[in-house]
Tab-separated table of C-alpha atoms and ligand atoms in Angstrom:
chain	number	residue	atom	x	y	z
B	495	UNK	CA	-25.996	14.264	-18.949
B	496	UNK	CA	-26.801	11.272	-16.795
B	497	UNK	CA	-25.545	11.838	-13.282
B	498	UNK	CA	-25.929	9.302	-10.494
B	499	UNK	CA	-27.277	10.616	-7.167
B	500	UNK	CA	-24.650	12.266	-4.971
B	501	UNK	CA	-24.401	9.592	-2.274
B	502	UNK	CA	-22.857	11.771	0.409
B	503	UNK	CA	-25.428	14.527	-0.043
B	504	UNK	CA	-28.274	12.018	0.086
B	505	UNK	CA	-26.880	10.547	3.316
B	506	UNK	CA	-26.495	13.996	4.891
B	507	UNK	CA	-30.011	14.939	3.809
B	508	UNK	CA	-31.425	12.193	6.076
B	509	UNK	CA	-29.827	13.573	9.242
B	510	UNK	CA	-28.119	16.966	8.814
B	511	UNK	CA	-30.907	19.130	10.190
B	512	UNK	CA	-32.425	16.620	12.690
B	513	UNK	CA	-29.559	14.829	14.375
B	514	UNK	CA	-28.153	16.337	17.653
B	515	UNK	CA	-24.415	15.890	16.956
B	516	UNK	CA	-22.829	16.253	13.561
B	517	UNK	CA	-19.508	14.448	13.939
B	518	UNK	CA	-18.676	14.222	10.231
B	519	UNK	CA	-19.165	17.741	8.859
B	520	UNK	CA	-16.419	19.054	6.646
B	521	UNK	CA	-16.882	22.764	7.205
B	522	UNK	CA	-15.641	24.859	10.040
B	523	UNK	CA	-18.356	25.918	12.451
B	524	UNK	CA	-20.634	28.472	10.762
B	525	UNK	CA	-19.432	31.992	11.270
B	526	UNK	CA	-22.057	34.301	12.864
B	527	UNK	CA	-23.114	37.169	10.537
B	528	UNK	CA	-22.976	39.679	13.409
B	529	UNK	CA	-19.474	38.696	14.344
B	530	UNK	CA	-18.332	38.890	10.728
B	531	UNK	CA	-19.912	42.318	10.209
B	532	UNK	CA	-18.091	43.565	13.296
B	533	UNK	CA	-14.788	42.820	11.461
B	534	UNK	CA	-15.712	45.007	8.441
B	535	UNK	CA	-13.470	48.005	7.637
B	536	UNK	CA	-15.211	51.314	6.860
B	537	UNK	CA	-15.092	50.816	3.085
B	538	UNK	CA	-16.899	47.500	3.146
B	539	UNK	CA	-19.203	48.556	5.961
B	540	UNK	CA	-20.422	51.331	3.611
B	541	UNK	CA	-20.910	48.792	0.812
B	542	UNK	CA	-22.924	46.604	3.161
B	543	UNK	CA	-25.058	49.447	4.466
B	544	UNK	CA	-25.885	50.773	0.960
B	545	UNK	CA	-26.188	47.383	-0.736
B	546	UNK	CA	-28.861	47.036	-3.382
B	547	UNK	CA	-30.084	43.557	-4.234
B	548	UNK	CA	-29.989	43.758	-7.992
B	549	UNK	CA	-27.867	41.537	-10.308
B	550	UNK	CA	-24.182	41.575	-9.675
B	551	UNK	CA	-21.142	41.502	-11.996
B	552	UNK	CA	-20.978	38.110	-13.675
B	553	UNK	CA	-17.234	37.601	-13.109
B	554	UNK	CA	-17.561	38.630	-9.440
B	555	UNK	CA	-17.383	41.856	-7.438
B	556	UNK	CA	-14.131	43.683	-8.372
B	557	UNK	CA	-13.112	44.081	-4.696
B	558	UNK	CA	-13.823	40.406	-4.073
B	559	UNK	CA	-11.631	39.412	-7.035
B	560	UNK	CA	-8.929	41.720	-5.692
B	561	UNK	CA	-8.986	39.905	-2.334
B	562	UNK	CA	-8.983	36.555	-4.093
B	563	UNK	CA	-5.847	37.427	-6.126
B	564	UNK	CA	-4.067	38.324	-2.847
B	565	UNK	CA	-4.372	34.632	-1.738
B	566	UNK	CA	-2.013	33.565	-4.550
B	567	UNK	CA	1.450	34.387	-5.920
B	568	UNK	CA	1.535	35.745	-9.434
B	569	UNK	CA	-2.239	35.804	-9.863
B	570	UNK	CA	-4.268	38.871	-10.896
B	571	UNK	CA	-7.946	39.595	-10.241
B	572	UNK	CA	-8.579	38.887	-13.954
B	573	UNK	CA	-7.546	35.245	-13.433
B	574	UNK	CA	-10.403	34.591	-10.977
B	575	UNK	CA	-14.040	33.792	-11.646
B	576	UNK	CA	-16.419	33.870	-8.735
B	577	UNK	CA	-18.750	30.839	-8.615
B	578	UNK	CA	-20.517	28.593	-6.123
B	579	UNK	CA	-17.798	26.041	-5.271
B	580	UNK	CA	-19.800	23.011	-6.604
B	581	UNK	CA	-20.607	25.066	-9.698
B	582	UNK	CA	-16.863	25.673	-10.228
B	583	UNK	CA	-16.316	21.914	-10.579
B	584	UNK	CA	-19.208	21.660	-13.048
B	585	UNK	CA	-18.167	24.490	-15.308
B	586	UNK	CA	-14.474	23.654	-15.182
B	587	UNK	CA	-15.175	20.034	-16.257
B	588	UNK	CA	-17.690	21.160	-18.902
B	589	UNK	CA	-15.153	23.590	-20.271
B	590	UNK	CA	-12.181	21.175	-20.381
B	591	UNK	CA	-13.586	17.773	-21.241
B	592	UNK	CA	-15.102	15.986	-24.277
B	593	UNK	CA	-16.513	12.477	-24.267
B	594	UNK	CA	-13.494	10.915	-25.911
B	595	UNK	CA	-11.163	12.140	-23.140
B	596	UNK	CA	-9.456	10.099	-20.388
B	597	UNK	CA	-9.300	11.532	-16.888
B	598	UNK	CA	-7.283	10.494	-13.776
B	599	UNK	CA	-8.973	11.487	-10.495
B	600	UNK	CA	-7.831	11.078	-6.911
B	601	UNK	CA	-10.148	8.664	-5.123
B	602	UNK	CA	-11.988	8.314	-2.732
B	603	UNK	CA	-13.190	11.840	-3.042
B	604	UNK	CA	-15.874	14.399	-3.586
B	605	UNK	CA	-18.233	12.617	-5.938
B	606	UNK	CA	-18.797	15.448	-8.453
B	607	UNK	CA	-15.117	15.466	-9.367
B	608	UNK	CA	-15.351	12.017	-11.054
B	609	UNK	CA	-19.159	11.733	-11.480
B	610	UNK	CA	-19.435	14.769	-13.775
B	611	UNK	CA	-16.389	13.563	-15.763
B	612	UNK	CA	-18.092	10.187	-16.197
B	613	UNK	CA	-21.410	11.901	-16.986
B	614	UNK	CA	-19.717	13.739	-19.809
B	615	UNK	CA	-18.799	10.321	-21.267
B	616	UNK	CA	-15.112	10.303	-20.284
B	617	UNK	CA	-13.222	7.272	-19.077
B	618	UNK	CA	-12.098	7.941	-15.504
B	619	UNK	CA	-9.150	6.132	-13.840
B	620	UNK	CA	-9.320	6.294	-10.035
B	621	UNK	CA	-6.028	7.144	-8.289
B	622	UNK	CA	-6.088	5.460	-4.913
B	623	UNK	CA	-3.899	6.453	-1.940
B	624	UNK	CA	-1.771	4.044	0.138
B	625	UNK	CA	-3.469	3.837	3.540
B	626	UNK	CA	-0.518	2.237	5.317
B	627	UNK	CA	1.654	5.026	4.027
B	628	UNK	CA	-0.323	7.917	5.559
B	629	UNK	CA	-2.809	7.919	2.729
B	630	UNK	CA	-0.012	8.838	0.300
B	631	UNK	CA	-0.955	9.479	-3.339
B	632	UNK	CA	2.052	8.157	-5.155
B	633	UNK	CA	2.822	10.249	-8.229
B	634	UNK	CA	4.355	7.174	-9.961
B	635	UNK	CA	0.722	6.046	-10.433
B	636	UNK	CA	0.291	8.906	-12.927
B	637	UNK	CA	3.286	7.909	-15.023
B	638	UNK	CA	1.917	4.366	-15.301
B	639	UNK	CA	-1.702	5.335	-16.094
B	640	UNK	CA	-1.468	8.258	-18.463
B	641	UNK	CA	-2.817	7.366	-21.899
B	642	UNK	CA	-2.507	9.186	-25.234
B	643	UNK	CA	-6.030	10.664	-24.699
B	644	UNK	CA	-5.523	11.732	-21.050
B	645	UNK	CA	-6.828	15.287	-20.956
B	646	UNK	CA	-7.108	16.025	-17.260
B	647	UNK	CA	-5.747	15.128	-13.863
B	648	UNK	CA	-8.069	15.918	-10.946
B	649	UNK	CA	-6.596	16.313	-7.493
B	650	UNK	CA	-7.889	17.420	-4.103
B	651	UNK	CA	-5.385	18.433	-1.486
B	652	UNK	CA	-5.921	18.817	1.460
B	653	UNK	CA	-7.827	15.644	0.726
B	654	UNK	CA	-11.482	14.909	1.457
B	655	UNK	CA	-11.938	12.500	3.191
B	656	UNK	CA	-8.485	11.540	4.571
B	657	UNK	CA	-7.060	14.982	5.404
B	658	UNK	CA	-3.783	13.888	3.696
B	659	UNK	CA	-1.474	16.088	1.690
B	660	UNK	CA	1.416	15.199	-0.641
B	661	UNK	CA	4.916	16.525	0.175
B	662	UNK	CA	5.954	19.562	-1.830
B	663	UNK	CA	8.258	17.281	-3.815
B	664	UNK	CA	5.401	14.895	-4.726
B	665	UNK	CA	3.169	17.829	-5.595
B	666	UNK	CA	5.855	19.320	-7.863
B	667	UNK	CA	6.256	15.908	-9.496
B	668	UNK	CA	2.452	15.746	-10.177
B	669	UNK	CA	2.558	19.178	-11.727
B	670	UNK	CA	5.706	18.409	-13.751
B	671	UNK	CA	4.161	15.278	-15.149
B	672	UNK	CA	1.045	17.233	-16.195
B	673	UNK	CA	3.193	19.969	-17.786
B	674	UNK	CA	5.396	17.531	-19.670
B	675	UNK	CA	2.457	15.653	-21.132
B	676	UNK	CA	0.410	18.832	-21.646
B	677	UNK	CA	-2.463	17.585	-19.504
B	678	UNK	CA	-4.831	19.969	-17.750
B	679	UNK	CA	-5.106	19.926	-13.956
B	680	UNK	CA	-8.200	20.601	-11.869
B	681	UNK	CA	-6.958	21.190	-8.322
B	682	UNK	CA	-9.719	21.257	-5.714
B	683	UNK	CA	-8.201	23.278	-2.874
B	684	UNK	CA	-11.361	23.769	-0.807
B	685	UNK	CA	-9.516	23.075	2.483
B	686	UNK	CA	-6.541	25.356	1.819
B	687	UNK	CA	-5.026	27.362	4.672
B	688	UNK	CA	-6.179	24.694	7.185
B	689	UNK	CA	-2.738	23.093	7.247
B	690	UNK	CA	-1.763	22.454	10.924
B	691	UNK	CA	1.883	23.283	10.096
B	692	UNK	CA	2.308	26.261	7.766
B	693	UNK	CA	5.349	24.462	6.180
B	694	UNK	CA	2.975	21.760	4.855
B	695	UNK	CA	1.021	24.250	2.732
B	696	UNK	CA	1.418	23.563	-0.931
B	697	UNK	CA	1.626	26.187	-3.663
B	698	UNK	CA	-1.656	26.506	-5.475
B	699	UNK	CA	-1.720	24.566	-8.741
B	700	UNK	CA	-2.701	27.713	-10.662
B	701	UNK	CA	0.502	29.424	-9.518
B	702	UNK	CA	2.701	26.631	-10.848
B	703	UNK	CA	1.088	25.753	-14.187
B	704	UNK	CA	-0.845	27.739	-16.777
B	705	UNK	CA	-3.128	24.885	-17.683
B	706	UNK	CA	-4.243	24.293	-14.123
B	707	UNK	CA	-7.484	25.459	-12.598
B	708	UNK	CA	-7.582	25.933	-8.775
B	709	UNK	CA	-10.875	25.800	-6.871
B	710	UNK	CA	-11.240	27.422	-3.472
B	711	UNK	CA	-13.963	29.262	-1.531
B	712	UNK	CA	-15.577	30.414	1.674
B	713	UNK	CA	-17.339	27.175	2.670
B	714	UNK	CA	-14.773	25.184	4.665
B	715	UNK	CA	-11.779	27.270	5.791
B	716	UNK	CA	-13.948	30.345	6.619
B	717	UNK	CA	-17.023	28.583	7.989
B	718	UNK	CA	-19.244	30.369	5.409
B	719	UNK	CA	-20.763	27.427	3.437
B	720	UNK	CA	-24.169	29.220	3.465
B	721	UNK	CA	-22.719	32.120	1.536
B	722	UNK	CA	-22.238	29.785	-1.428
B	723	UNK	CA	-19.222	31.756	-2.643
B	724	UNK	CA	-16.141	30.198	-4.192
B	725	UNK	CA	-13.856	30.820	-7.197
B	726	UNK	CA	-11.902	29.133	-9.941
B	727	UNK	CA	-8.528	30.580	-10.860
B	728	UNK	CA	-6.475	29.974	-13.961
B	729	UNK	CA	-3.849	31.744	-16.030
B	730	UNK	CA	-5.130	30.043	-19.228
B	731	UNK	CA	-7.135	32.817	-20.849
B	732	UNK	CA	-8.964	30.641	-23.346
B	733	UNK	CA	-10.111	28.257	-20.561
B	734	UNK	CA	-11.078	31.259	-18.420
B	735	UNK	CA	-13.299	32.635	-21.185
B	736	UNK	CA	-14.941	29.271	-21.674
B	737	UNK	CA	-15.724	28.964	-18.024
B	738	UNK	CA	-17.018	32.507	-17.731
B	739	UNK	CA	-19.266	31.956	-20.807
B	740	UNK	CA	-20.581	28.691	-19.299
B	741	UNK	CA	-21.549	30.470	-16.100
B	742	UNK	CA	-24.268	32.296	-18.046
B	743	UNK	CA	-26.000	28.876	-18.159
B	744	UNK	CA	-25.691	28.163	-14.447
B	745	UNK	CA	-25.987	31.059	-11.988
B	746	UNK	CA	-25.092	34.117	-14.221
B	747	UNK	CA	-23.837	36.015	-11.162
B	748	UNK	CA	-23.357	35.601	-7.457
B	749	UNK	CA	-25.536	36.604	-4.518
B	750	UNK	CA	-24.972	40.327	-3.747
B	751	UNK	CA	-24.937	40.023	0.102
B	752	UNK	CA	-22.699	36.969	-0.005
B	753	UNK	CA	-20.090	38.753	-2.090
B	754	UNK	CA	-19.811	41.591	0.401
B	755	UNK	CA	-19.678	39.206	3.363
B	756	UNK	CA	-16.886	37.318	1.582
B	757	UNK	CA	-14.892	40.501	1.025
B	758	UNK	CA	-15.137	41.222	4.786
B	759	UNK	CA	-14.010	37.732	5.652
B	760	UNK	CA	-11.090	37.741	3.195
B	761	UNK	CA	-9.892	41.038	4.590
B	762	UNK	CA	-10.094	39.502	8.109
B	763	UNK	CA	-8.673	36.177	7.012
B	764	UNK	CA	-5.770	36.030	9.444
B	765	UNK	CA	-8.098	36.184	12.429
B	766	UNK	CA	-10.811	33.894	11.063
B	767	UNK	CA	-8.313	31.220	9.981
B	768	UNK	CA	-6.354	31.448	13.236
B	769	UNK	CA	-9.622	30.986	15.235
B	770	UNK	CA	-10.630	28.004	13.160
B	771	UNK	CA	-7.198	26.398	13.327
B	772	UNK	CA	-7.181	26.777	17.133
B	773	UNK	CA	-10.519	25.008	17.356
B	774	UNK	CA	-9.363	22.208	14.975
B	775	UNK	CA	-6.129	21.668	16.901
B	776	UNK	CA	-7.864	21.419	20.223
B	777	UNK	CA	-10.465	19.021	18.782
B	778	UNK	CA	-7.716	16.938	17.113
B	779	UNK	CA	-5.974	16.638	20.489
B	780	UNK	CA	-9.156	15.050	21.836
B	781	UNK	CA	-9.211	12.653	18.889
B	782	UNK	CA	-5.615	11.655	19.544
B	783	UNK	CA	-6.665	10.492	23.025
B	784	UNK	CA	-9.820	8.907	21.727
B	785	UNK	CA	-8.025	6.812	19.093
B	786	UNK	CA	-5.352	5.743	21.471
B	787	UNK	CA	-8.012	4.655	23.986
B	788	UNK	CA	-9.913	2.794	21.266
B	789	UNK	CA	-6.912	1.404	19.297
B	790	UNK	CA	-8.478	-2.041	19.521
B	791	UNK	CA	-11.553	-0.820	17.553
B	792	UNK	CA	-10.245	1.772	15.118
B	793	UNK	CA	-7.212	2.631	12.998
B	794	UNK	CA	-6.584	6.336	12.524
B	795	UNK	CA	-4.142	8.104	10.215
B	796	UNK	CA	-3.915	11.565	11.770
B	797	UNK	CA	-4.758	14.182	9.123
B	798	UNK	CA	-2.203	16.835	8.084
B	799	UNK	CA	-4.741	19.494	7.162
B	800	UNK	CA	-8.414	20.280	7.077
B	801	UNK	CA	-11.445	19.372	9.138
B	802	UNK	CA	-11.909	15.714	8.385
B	803	UNK	CA	-10.221	12.354	8.710
B	804	UNK	CA	-10.990	8.767	7.695
B	805	UNK	CA	-10.914	6.095	10.428
B	806	UNK	CA	-10.891	2.360	9.756
B	807	UNK	CA	-13.061	-0.074	11.730
B	808	UNK	CA	-11.002	-3.064	12.778
B	809	UNK	CA	-12.627	-6.487	13.394
B	810	UNK	CA	-14.243	-6.617	9.965
B	811	UNK	CA	-17.410	-4.883	10.969
B	812	UNK	CA	-19.565	-2.925	8.556
B	813	UNK	CA	-19.028	0.849	8.650
B	814	UNK	CA	-22.560	1.481	7.358
B	815	UNK	CA	-24.083	-0.617	10.107
B	816	UNK	CA	-21.929	1.073	12.728
B	817	UNK	CA	-22.772	4.585	11.533
B	818	UNK	CA	-26.517	3.764	11.434
B	819	UNK	CA	-26.406	2.407	14.903
B	820	UNK	CA	-24.551	5.428	16.194
B	821	UNK	CA	-27.028	7.825	14.563
B	822	UNK	CA	-30.197	6.007	15.715
B	823	UNK	CA	-29.023	5.035	19.171
B	824	UNK	CA	-26.783	7.971	20.099
B	825	UNK	CA	-27.949	10.810	17.866
B	826	UNK	CA	-24.457	11.281	16.432
B	827	UNK	CA	-23.851	11.449	12.654
B	828	UNK	CA	-20.742	9.797	11.212
B	829	UNK	CA	-20.293	9.184	7.500
B	830	UNK	CA	-19.728	5.643	6.238
B	831	UNK	CA	-17.262	4.985	3.431
B	832	UNK	CA	-20.077	3.405	1.417
B	833	UNK	CA	-21.140	6.929	0.418
B	834	UNK	CA	-17.679	7.267	-1.175
B	835	UNK	CA	-17.926	3.908	-2.942
B	836	UNK	CA	-14.875	3.045	-0.942
B	837	UNK	CA	-15.758	-0.320	0.668
B	838	UNK	CA	-17.538	-0.697	3.996
B	839	UNK	CA	-14.715	-0.428	6.526
B	840	UNK	CA	-14.109	3.316	7.024
B	841	UNK	CA	-15.936	6.272	8.357
B	842	UNK	CA	-15.355	10.023	8.103
B	843	UNK	CA	-15.014	12.103	11.220
B	844	UNK	CA	-15.293	15.934	11.246
B	845	UNK	CA	-13.600	18.107	13.890
B	846	UNK	CA	-14.258	21.684	12.764
B	847	UNK	CA	-17.374	22.154	14.915
B	848	UNK	CA	-17.540	23.846	18.322
B	849	UNK	CA	-19.630	21.125	19.895
B	850	UNK	CA	-17.270	18.357	18.756
B	851	UNK	CA	-15.917	17.727	22.332
B	852	UNK	CA	-19.447	17.072	23.573
B	853	UNK	CA	-20.197	14.857	20.536
B	854	UNK	CA	-17.021	12.836	21.189
B	855	UNK	CA	-17.959	12.372	24.826
B	856	UNK	CA	-21.336	11.070	23.722
B	857	UNK	CA	-19.592	8.678	21.324
B	858	UNK	CA	-17.423	7.436	24.133
B	859	UNK	CA	-20.517	6.858	26.298
B	860	UNK	CA	-22.102	4.949	23.442
B	861	UNK	CA	-19.060	2.769	22.867
B	862	UNK	CA	-18.643	1.945	26.560
B	863	UNK	CA	-22.352	1.017	26.863
B	864	UNK	CA	-22.250	-1.464	23.976
M	454	PLP	C1	-13.409	18.567	-1.861
M	454	PLP	C2	-14.663	19.432	-2.000
M	454	PLP	N1	-14.815	20.105	-3.145
M	454	PLP	C3	-15.904	20.888	-3.362
M	454	PLP	C4	-16.903	20.957	-2.404
M	454	PLP	C5	-18.086	21.793	-2.681
M	454	PLP	O1	-18.244	22.899	-1.831
M	454	PLP	P1	-19.629	23.543	-1.629
M	454	PLP	O2	-20.448	22.533	-0.906
M	454	PLP	O3	-19.408	24.720	-0.760
M	454	PLP	O4	-20.227	23.893	-2.978
M	454	PLP	C6	-16.741	20.252	-1.197
M	454	PLP	C7	-17.810	20.257	-0.183
M	454	PLP	O5	-17.944	19.393	0.638
M	454	PLP	C8	-15.589	19.431	-1.000
M	454	PLP	O6	-15.401	18.736	0.106
């Protein structure tokens, strides 16, 4: 398969571990292992203390799969396959698609979602949101663009990079269209449970439709990206078997310590998620003031969920040039929309990190000194 370089990853690689302020990261601040272990109940504490570092069960630790199932309605542990999140995209697409298939994918977005589909030889139609309508993905687009060979609709809500979400009605419409036309759905739900209002949370696609695969994991919502633990969930048994079989060619099984750490975090999910949402909400409040102070420079659609949003540079300036100046002159990393192949006018801001207020103050200083 011929895959183009992952532009966002290549951009991050230049600065992620050298720049002082990361103001575009999509994960919540990394959870400290000591703090996480302090949340362990006695059963998991024992598992941790007696852990051996041999191979693990290929489908995932049974207790982890039990905790995963509890996140969904009508889902059993047998419906979930533990993977690295990025791996989940790869094996789901490999298991669903053939080169003659047509795919519709929300765009801009996480590059693997469309890149791997294209790499498999599929034709991919990009489904763009309406910026002036709160980055709305209009389901009518699907009706107009479905072809006889459309095999898969790929969606990602809460959305990277805009932080937008469809209404429940629009989401139902998307799922109903897929059901009626018998089209698979890959629903990337990596930012789930970070909805600022609980009422905005959507059902998971795998709950609503047997031919849907939902992807979620520990990286963003739980601040555990370094654990490399995620999962794909589907009620479609044939597809499940295909994905599980494919995993023998990727990672075979997951990291033993990471599985146990993930069980602890999922059992303590209410506290971890509440802490992260508190941080996000306070950081977002600072951004509200920032964008109202700089309304002459930037346009901002306030996200509805997640850790990231997509701002537009007014005055026709290049986002790439702006981000490069900010990183070299102020030691702050922002992410230009060029890495999303989405023009050169937007940049991604992240607000899940603890030092975000300081980073924003530095950005203000930089802007006032220009
Ligand atoms: C929408 C989306 N899907 C999948 C992933 C992959 O997650 P991970 O990097 O933990 O493998 C990311 C990470 O940025 C993402 O934003």
